[in-house]
Amino acid sequence: MTAVGFIGLGIMGSPMAGHLVAAGHHVTGFDVNRASVDRLVAAGGKGASSVAEAVREAAVVITMLPNHPQVEQVVLGEDGVLANAASGTLLIDMSTIRPETSIAVATTGVERGVRVLDAPVSGGEAGAKQASLSIMAGGTEADFAAAKPILEVLGTTIVHVGRHGAGQVVKAANQLVVAGIYALVSEAIVLLDASGVDAKSGLDVLAGGLAANRILDLKRDSMIAREFTPGFRIDLHYKDMGIVLDAARQSDVALPVSGLVAQLVAAARAMGYGSLDHSALLKVSEQLAGRS
Ligand code: NAD
């Protein structure tokens, strides 16, 4: 069994750390929110009061943080992971961040004798709770092989997609597809409602035909009920659409549909829905259609 330091025990990190405890690993967790650490302790893990304490004894460190500034602070900071981890430690950053930060973390990690993978996830809170995440890893083949037994506790689709940063590029592609589908499902609901057709019956049919997708499967009932408790917050998807557009610019490609969907996500945030689930894109579609 492995000594795991786990930093970032939020919506995703908390159930993920819990699965590692249940699998018999020795998990020491840290979060700036003390209640999250207490939750891990209640689940059988060990609480730490600093990053240093969480990583000092660890063979594997997992970070599950909101965005690149937090990863930079926690990993590269003065009293961060790289300053405290033993040589040979494997750092698996599962946060969704821009690829260039993942590459910078990996480069600095190598200088300090710490092996690094970027391994963002898809599957949402439900996937984290059910240990059925899709995990896309960037880094060396050897480090991926070393991480695999741990990742298998957290997910079911686990793929080494390429060099450092490649996991983040795949995640960006994932996020543009997810936001695009939410935008279209939202417009379908607006059209059905405005036409006087029962939205539930309509979406039930869509979910059985060529338009079928996981968002229709998992979210159509809560969207029709206008239930937007996160899940995955609009604020985080706004961050992710920024990563998508930056990555497109760096690769010199035009992604016009992604650009439009990014603006809808930005509108959701500007309208004050940042802390709602990303399915709240429906509220934007309704407002644009004059039906709120
Ligand atoms: P969250 O905000 O619920 O959790 C992040 C945690 O990090 C919080 O508990 C916060 O207190 C902690 N934190 C922030 N700064 C810290 C610091 N300096 N030191 C220690 N702890 C710190 O977010 P989440 O929904 O769990 O998402 C985490 C990452 O996973 C994000 O990058 C997100 O984009 C990605 N993600 C989320 C989902 C989802 O459905 N929620 C799905 C896939 C990927």
mmCIF file of N, CA, C and O and ligand atoms in Angstrom, residues 7-13 30-33 36 51 64-67 70 73-74 94-97 121-125 171 231-233 236 239-240, ligand 1:
data_model
loop_
_atom_site.group_PDB
_atom_site.id
_atom_site.type_symbol
_atom_site.label_atom_id
_atom_site.label_comp_id
_atom_site.label_asym_id
_atom_site.label_seq_id
_atom_site.Cartn_x
_atom_site.Cartn_y
_atom_site.Cartn_z
ATOM 1 N N ILE A 7 -3.799 16.820 -1.931
ATOM 2 C CA ILE A 7 -4.002 18.250 -1.668
ATOM 3 C C ILE A 7 -5.112 18.784 -2.570
ATOM 4 O O ILE A 7 -5.027 18.698 -3.801
ATOM 5 N N GLY A 8 -6.150 19.336 -1.923
ATOM 6 C CA GLY A 8 -7.330 19.829 -2.644
ATOM 7 C C GLY A 8 -8.469 18.843 -2.486
ATOM 8 O O GLY A 8 -8.664 17.945 -3.304
ATOM 9 N N LEU A 9 -9.212 18.989 -1.375
ATOM 10 C CA LEU A 9 -10.242 18.004 -1.010
ATOM 11 C C LEU A 9 -11.633 18.608 -1.215
ATOM 12 O O LEU A 9 -12.457 18.626 -0.310
ATOM 13 N N GLY A 10 -11.869 19.123 -2.438
ATOM 14 C CA GLY A 10 -13.150 19.763 -2.737
ATOM 15 C C GLY A 10 -14.158 18.767 -3.282
ATOM 16 O O GLY A 10 -14.157 17.591 -2.920
ATOM 17 N N ILE A 11 -15.014 19.259 -4.179
ATOM 18 C CA ILE A 11 -16.089 18.427 -4.743
ATOM 19 C C ILE A 11 -15.507 17.145 -5.339
ATOM 20 O O ILE A 11 -16.051 16.056 -5.155
ATOM 21 N N MET A 12 -14.399 17.259 -6.053
ATOM 22 C CA MET A 12 -13.787 16.088 -6.698
ATOM 23 C C MET A 12 -12.793 15.388 -5.771
ATOM 24 O O MET A 12 -12.802 14.162 -5.645
ATOM 25 N N GLY A 13 -11.910 16.172 -5.166
ATOM 26 C CA GLY A 13 -10.827 15.587 -4.376
ATOM 27 C C GLY A 13 -11.318 14.783 -3.184
ATOM 28 O O GLY A 13 -10.738 13.742 -2.836
ATOM 29 N N PHE A 30 -4.523 17.534 2.709
ATOM 30 C CA PHE A 30 -4.502 18.942 3.120
ATOM 31 C C PHE A 30 -5.413 19.750 2.203
ATOM 32 O O PHE A 30 -5.470 19.529 0.987
ATOM 33 N N ASP A 31 -6.128 20.683 2.828
ATOM 34 C CA ASP A 31 -6.944 21.655 2.092
ATOM 35 C C ASP A 31 -6.964 22.924 2.934
ATOM 36 O O ASP A 31 -6.909 22.855 4.172
ATOM 37 N N VAL A 32 -7.046 24.074 2.282
ATOM 38 C CA VAL A 32 -7.129 25.323 3.050
ATOM 39 C C VAL A 32 -8.445 25.391 3.833
ATOM 40 O O VAL A 32 -8.541 26.133 4.812
ATOM 41 N N ASN A 33 -9.411 24.619 3.398
ATOM 42 C CA ASN A 33 -10.689 24.549 4.107
ATOM 43 C C ASN A 33 -10.633 23.401 5.115
ATOM 44 O O ASN A 33 -10.634 22.225 4.743
ATOM 45 N N SER A 36 -12.944 20.328 5.042
ATOM 46 C CA SER A 36 -12.660 19.289 4.040
ATOM 47 C C SER A 36 -11.655 18.286 4.591
ATOM 48 O O SER A 36 -11.748 17.084 4.327
ATOM 49 N N VAL A 51 0.881 21.905 3.371
ATOM 50 C CA VAL A 51 1.321 21.114 2.213
ATOM 51 C C VAL A 51 2.516 20.255 2.616
ATOM 52 O O VAL A 51 2.582 19.046 2.318
ATOM 53 N N MET A 64 -5.527 18.257 -6.562
ATOM 54 C CA MET A 64 -6.827 18.417 -7.227
ATOM 55 C C MET A 64 -7.343 19.803 -6.875
ATOM 56 O O MET A 64 -8.207 19.976 -6.019
ATOM 57 N N LEU A 65 -6.758 20.803 -7.537
ATOM 58 C CA LEU A 65 -6.944 22.208 -7.181
ATOM 59 C C LEU A 65 -7.713 22.940 -8.283
ATOM 60 O O LEU A 65 -7.808 22.460 -9.408
ATOM 61 N N PRO A 66 -8.258 24.132 -7.960
ATOM 62 C CA PRO A 66 -9.133 24.795 -8.933
ATOM 63 C C PRO A 66 -8.457 25.188 -10.250
ATOM 64 O O PRO A 66 -8.994 24.929 -11.319
ATOM 65 N N ASN A 67 -7.290 25.827 -10.177
ATOM 66 C CA ASN A 67 -6.745 26.437 -11.397
ATOM 67 C C ASN A 67 -5.227 26.580 -11.270
ATOM 68 O O ASN A 67 -4.641 26.264 -10.230
ATOM 69 N N GLN A 70 -3.351 28.232 -8.126
ATOM 70 C CA GLN A 70 -3.297 27.381 -6.924
ATOM 71 C C GLN A 70 -2.260 26.267 -7.103
ATOM 72 O O GLN A 70 -1.534 25.933 -6.173
ATOM 73 N N GLN A 73 1.148 27.806 -6.680
ATOM 74 C CA GLN A 73 1.435 28.094 -5.269
ATOM 75 C C GLN A 73 1.728 26.808 -4.491
ATOM 76 O O GLN A 73 2.720 26.713 -3.766
ATOM 77 N N VAL A 74 0.873 25.813 -4.664
ATOM 78 C CA VAL A 74 0.977 24.585 -3.868
ATOM 79 C C VAL A 74 2.191 23.745 -4.293
ATOM 80 O O VAL A 74 2.867 23.154 -3.455
ATOM 81 N N MET A 94 -4.035 16.348 -10.932
ATOM 82 C CA MET A 94 -5.301 15.970 -11.582
ATOM 83 C C MET A 94 -6.213 17.177 -11.797
ATOM 84 O O MET A 94 -7.337 17.046 -12.276
ATOM 85 N N SER A 95 -5.722 18.375 -11.436
ATOM 86 C CA SER A 95 -6.464 19.613 -11.672
ATOM 87 C C SER A 95 -6.557 19.862 -13.174
ATOM 88 O O SER A 95 -5.721 19.393 -13.941
ATOM 89 N N THR A 96 -7.568 20.637 -13.576
ATOM 90 C CA THR A 96 -7.644 21.089 -14.966
ATOM 91 C C THR A 96 -7.001 22.463 -15.036
ATOM 92 O O THR A 96 -7.530 23.431 -14.475
ATOM 93 N N ILE A 97 -5.859 22.546 -15.721
ATOM 94 C CA ILE A 97 -5.120 23.813 -15.813
ATOM 95 C C ILE A 97 -4.569 23.961 -17.226
ATOM 96 O O ILE A 97 -4.661 23.033 -18.035
ATOM 97 N N VAL A 121 -9.206 14.956 -15.255
ATOM 98 C CA VAL A 121 -10.256 13.934 -15.276
ATOM 99 C C VAL A 121 -11.525 14.473 -15.924
ATOM 100 O O VAL A 121 -11.759 15.675 -15.966
ATOM 101 N N SER A 122 -12.353 13.537 -16.370
ATOM 102 C CA SER A 122 -13.699 13.877 -16.816
ATOM 103 C C SER A 122 -14.651 12.869 -16.191
ATOM 104 O O SER A 122 -14.255 11.743 -15.892
ATOM 105 N N GLY A 123 -15.892 13.304 -16.015
ATOM 106 C CA GLY A 123 -16.875 12.387 -15.405
ATOM 107 C C GLY A 123 -17.642 13.072 -14.302
ATOM 108 O O GLY A 123 -18.638 12.543 -13.804
ATOM 109 N N GLY A 124 -17.158 14.254 -13.904
ATOM 110 C CA GLY A 124 -17.896 15.071 -12.948
ATOM 111 C C GLY A 124 -17.908 14.495 -11.550
ATOM 112 O O GLY A 124 -17.224 13.508 -11.240
ATOM 113 N N GLU A 125 -18.721 15.141 -10.730
ATOM 114 C CA GLU A 125 -18.828 14.726 -9.327
ATOM 115 C C GLU A 125 -19.320 13.280 -9.248
ATOM 116 O O GLU A 125 -18.826 12.494 -8.427
ATOM 117 N N LYS A 171 -8.096 17.305 -22.126
ATOM 118 C CA LYS A 171 -9.149 17.824 -21.248
ATOM 119 C C LYS A 171 -9.794 19.084 -21.854
ATOM 120 O O LYS A 171 -11.010 19.271 -21.767
ATOM 121 N N GLY A 231 -22.151 19.775 -8.414
ATOM 122 C CA GLY A 231 -21.626 19.592 -9.745
ATOM 123 C C GLY A 231 -20.383 20.425 -10.126
ATOM 124 O O GLY A 231 -19.451 20.577 -9.360
ATOM 125 N N PHE A 232 -20.425 20.843 -11.323
ATOM 126 C CA PHE A 232 -19.303 21.559 -11.918
ATOM 127 C C PHE A 232 -19.739 23.000 -12.127
ATOM 128 O O PHE A 232 -20.681 23.271 -12.872
ATOM 129 N N ARG A 233 -19.032 23.903 -11.484
ATOM 130 C CA ARG A 233 -19.466 25.296 -11.461
ATOM 131 C C ARG A 233 -19.185 26.003 -12.786
ATOM 132 O O ARG A 233 -18.153 25.757 -13.417
ATOM 133 N N LEU A 236 -15.734 27.415 -13.084
ATOM 134 C CA LEU A 236 -14.667 26.502 -13.516
ATOM 135 C C LEU A 236 -14.744 26.262 -15.029
ATOM 136 O O LEU A 236 -13.720 26.143 -15.698
ATOM 137 N N LYS A 239 -13.200 29.144 -16.747
ATOM 138 C CA LYS A 239 -11.741 28.959 -16.740
ATOM 139 C C LYS A 239 -11.319 27.997 -17.854
ATOM 140 O O LYS A 239 -10.389 28.246 -18.612
ATOM 141 N N ASP A 240 -12.055 26.901 -18.005
ATOM 142 C CA ASP A 240 -11.679 25.873 -18.985
ATOM 143 C C ASP A 240 -11.843 26.377 -20.418
ATOM 144 O O ASP A 240 -11.037 26.040 -21.294
HETATM 145 P P1 NAD B 1 -13.455 22.672 -5.638
HETATM 146 O O1 NAD B 1 -13.368 24.159 -5.627
HETATM 147 O O2 NAD B 1 -14.652 21.994 -5.081
HETATM 148 O O3 NAD B 1 -12.161 22.033 -4.908
HETATM 149 C C1 NAD B 1 -10.899 22.604 -4.907
HETATM 150 C C2 NAD B 1 -10.340 22.505 -3.489
HETATM 151 O O4 NAD B 1 -9.027 23.038 -3.470
HETATM 152 C C3 NAD B 1 -11.177 23.272 -2.471
HETATM 153 O O5 NAD B 1 -11.547 22.408 -1.417
HETATM 154 C C4 NAD B 1 -10.224 24.374 -2.012
HETATM 155 O O6 NAD B 1 -10.407 24.729 -0.647
HETATM 156 C C5 NAD B 1 -8.876 23.730 -2.248
HETATM 157 N N1 NAD B 1 -7.779 24.685 -2.370
HETATM 158 C C6 NAD B 1 -7.758 25.842 -3.070
HETATM 159 N N2 NAD B 1 -6.561 26.448 -2.932
HETATM 160 C C7 NAD B 1 -5.821 25.637 -2.134
HETATM 161 C C8 NAD B 1 -4.506 25.732 -1.619
HETATM 162 N N3 NAD B 1 -3.709 26.762 -1.920
HETATM 163 N N4 NAD B 1 -4.066 24.740 -0.812
HETATM 164 C C9 NAD B 1 -4.862 23.687 -0.511
HETATM 165 N N5 NAD B 1 -6.128 23.559 -0.949
HETATM 166 C C10 NAD B 1 -6.592 24.520 -1.762
HETATM 167 O O7 NAD B 1 -13.222 22.252 -7.152
HETATM 168 P P2 NAD B 1 -13.529 20.827 -7.834
HETATM 169 O O8 NAD B 1 -14.868 20.888 -8.483
HETATM 170 O O9 NAD B 1 -13.179 19.730 -6.885
HETATM 171 O O10 NAD B 1 -12.457 20.887 -9.038
HETATM 172 C C11 NAD B 1 -11.076 20.656 -8.844
HETATM 173 C C12 NAD B 1 -10.414 20.559 -10.222
HETATM 174 O O11 NAD B 1 -11.011 19.477 -10.942
HETATM 175 C C13 NAD B 1 -10.619 21.825 -11.081
HETATM 176 O O12 NAD B 1 -9.461 22.073 -11.827
HETATM 177 C C14 NAD B 1 -11.781 21.446 -11.979
HETATM 178 O O13 NAD B 1 -11.766 22.171 -13.198
HETATM 179 C C15 NAD B 1 -11.533 19.955 -12.173
HETATM 180 N N6 NAD B 1 -12.731 19.151 -12.472
HETATM 181 C C16 NAD B 1 -13.887 19.328 -11.782
HETATM 182 C C17 NAD B 1 -15.007 18.543 -12.093
HETATM 183 C C18 NAD B 1 -16.333 18.720 -11.379
HETATM 184 O O14 NAD B 1 -17.349 18.188 -11.872
HETATM 185 N N7 NAD B 1 -16.388 19.405 -10.252
HETATM 186 C C19 NAD B 1 -14.916 17.590 -13.110
HETATM 187 C C20 NAD B 1 -13.711 17.413 -13.772
HETATM 188 C C21 NAD B 1 -12.620 18.206 -13.444
#
